[in-house]
GROMACS .gro file of C-alpha atoms in nm:
model
   81
    1UNK     CA    1   1.209  -0.052  -0.761
    2UNK     CA    2   1.283  -0.008  -0.392
    3UNK     CA    3   0.999   0.244  -0.344
    4UNK     CA    4   0.747  -0.004  -0.481
    5UNK     CA    5   0.880  -0.277  -0.251
    6UNK     CA    6   0.864  -0.045   0.051
    7UNK     CA    7   0.507   0.061  -0.035
    8UNK     CA    8   0.399  -0.303  -0.081
    9UNK     CA    9   0.551  -0.410   0.251
   10UNK     CA   10   0.389  -0.117   0.431
   11UNK     CA   11   0.045  -0.196   0.287
   12UNK     CA   12   0.076  -0.555   0.405
   13UNK     CA   13   0.170  -0.437   0.757
   14UNK     CA   14  -0.125  -0.196   0.763
   15UNK     CA   15  -0.381  -0.464   0.673
   16UNK     CA   16  -0.237  -0.696   0.936
   17UNK     CA   17  -0.052  -0.945   0.719
   18UNK     CA   18   0.288  -0.837   0.849
   19UNK     CA   19   0.389  -0.733   1.202
   20UNK     CA   20   0.340  -0.511   1.397
   21UNK     CA   21  -0.017  -0.414   1.298
   22UNK     CA   22  -0.330  -0.613   1.378
   23UNK     CA   23  -0.585  -0.722   1.118
   24UNK     CA   24  -0.834  -0.450   1.027
   25UNK     CA   25  -1.066  -0.676   0.830
   26UNK     CA   26  -1.125  -0.736   0.462
   27UNK     CA   27  -0.786  -0.595   0.361
   28UNK     CA   28  -0.914  -0.236   0.376
   29UNK     CA   29  -0.766   0.060   0.555
   30UNK     CA   30  -0.876   0.418   0.597
   31UNK     CA   31  -0.582   0.635   0.498
   32UNK     CA   32  -0.515   0.914   0.251
   33UNK     CA   33  -0.234   0.904  -0.003
   34UNK     CA   34  -0.074   1.192   0.189
   35UNK     CA   35  -0.085   0.998   0.518
   36UNK     CA   36   0.048   0.682   0.356
   37UNK     CA   37   0.326   0.885   0.194
   38UNK     CA   38   0.427   1.023   0.531
   39UNK     CA   39   0.436   0.670   0.675
   40UNK     CA   40   0.666   0.540   0.401
   41UNK     CA   41   0.868   0.861   0.366
   42UNK     CA   42   0.754   0.937   0.010
   43UNK     CA   43   0.574   1.230  -0.145
   44UNK     CA   44   0.201   1.208  -0.207
   45UNK     CA   45   0.259   1.218  -0.582
   46UNK     CA   46   0.507   0.927  -0.565
   47UNK     CA   47   0.265   0.723  -0.352
   48UNK     CA   48  -0.022   0.801  -0.589
   49UNK     CA   49   0.187   0.688  -0.886
   50UNK     CA   50   0.282   0.363  -0.711
   51UNK     CA   51  -0.075   0.294  -0.597
   52UNK     CA   52  -0.203   0.361  -0.949
   53UNK     CA   53   0.051   0.109  -1.079
   54UNK     CA   54  -0.065  -0.144  -0.817
   55UNK     CA   55  -0.429  -0.075  -0.914
   56UNK     CA   56  -0.358  -0.133  -1.284
   57UNK     CA   57  -0.204  -0.467  -1.189
   58UNK     CA   58  -0.520  -0.552  -0.990
   59UNK     CA   59  -0.340  -0.560  -0.656
   60UNK     CA   60  -0.518  -0.271  -0.481
   61UNK     CA   61  -0.823  -0.053  -0.514
   62UNK     CA   62  -0.798   0.307  -0.406
   63UNK     CA   63  -1.092   0.525  -0.307
   64UNK     CA   64  -1.143   0.846  -0.114
   65UNK     CA   65  -0.920   0.801   0.192
   66UNK     CA   66  -0.935   0.423   0.155
   67UNK     CA   67  -0.710   0.152   0.025
   68UNK     CA   68  -0.817  -0.206  -0.027
   69UNK     CA   69  -0.567  -0.481  -0.094
   70UNK     CA   70  -0.705  -0.717  -0.358
   71UNK     CA   71  -0.399  -0.937  -0.410
   72UNK     CA   72  -0.187  -0.962  -0.097
   73UNK     CA   73   0.011  -1.249  -0.246
   74UNK     CA   74   0.139  -1.033  -0.533
   75UNK     CA   75   0.227  -0.752  -0.293
   76UNK     CA   76   0.414  -0.996  -0.069
   77UNK     CA   77   0.608  -1.129  -0.365
   78UNK     CA   78   0.709  -0.774  -0.461
   79UNK     CA   79   0.788  -0.680  -0.100
   80UNK     CA   80   1.007  -0.986  -0.052
   81UNK     CA   81   1.187  -0.916  -0.378
   0.00000   0.00000   0.00000
């Protein structure tokens, strides 16, 4: 779905694999689901659902106010559709 693609592309930008953001190291970012939702214009519950789906696929790991991208290649494939 389009929301999943938008979330994937935004995660890649945040970890520095897509412009305009710079690399933050190790594919991790400090951000809450609420903050990420605001960035991608989605509700916190929608973002949480998407991130949980990405986590089940092994693409990301979500912790307290942190997101770590584990499989940037899979996210890029989804983002590029």
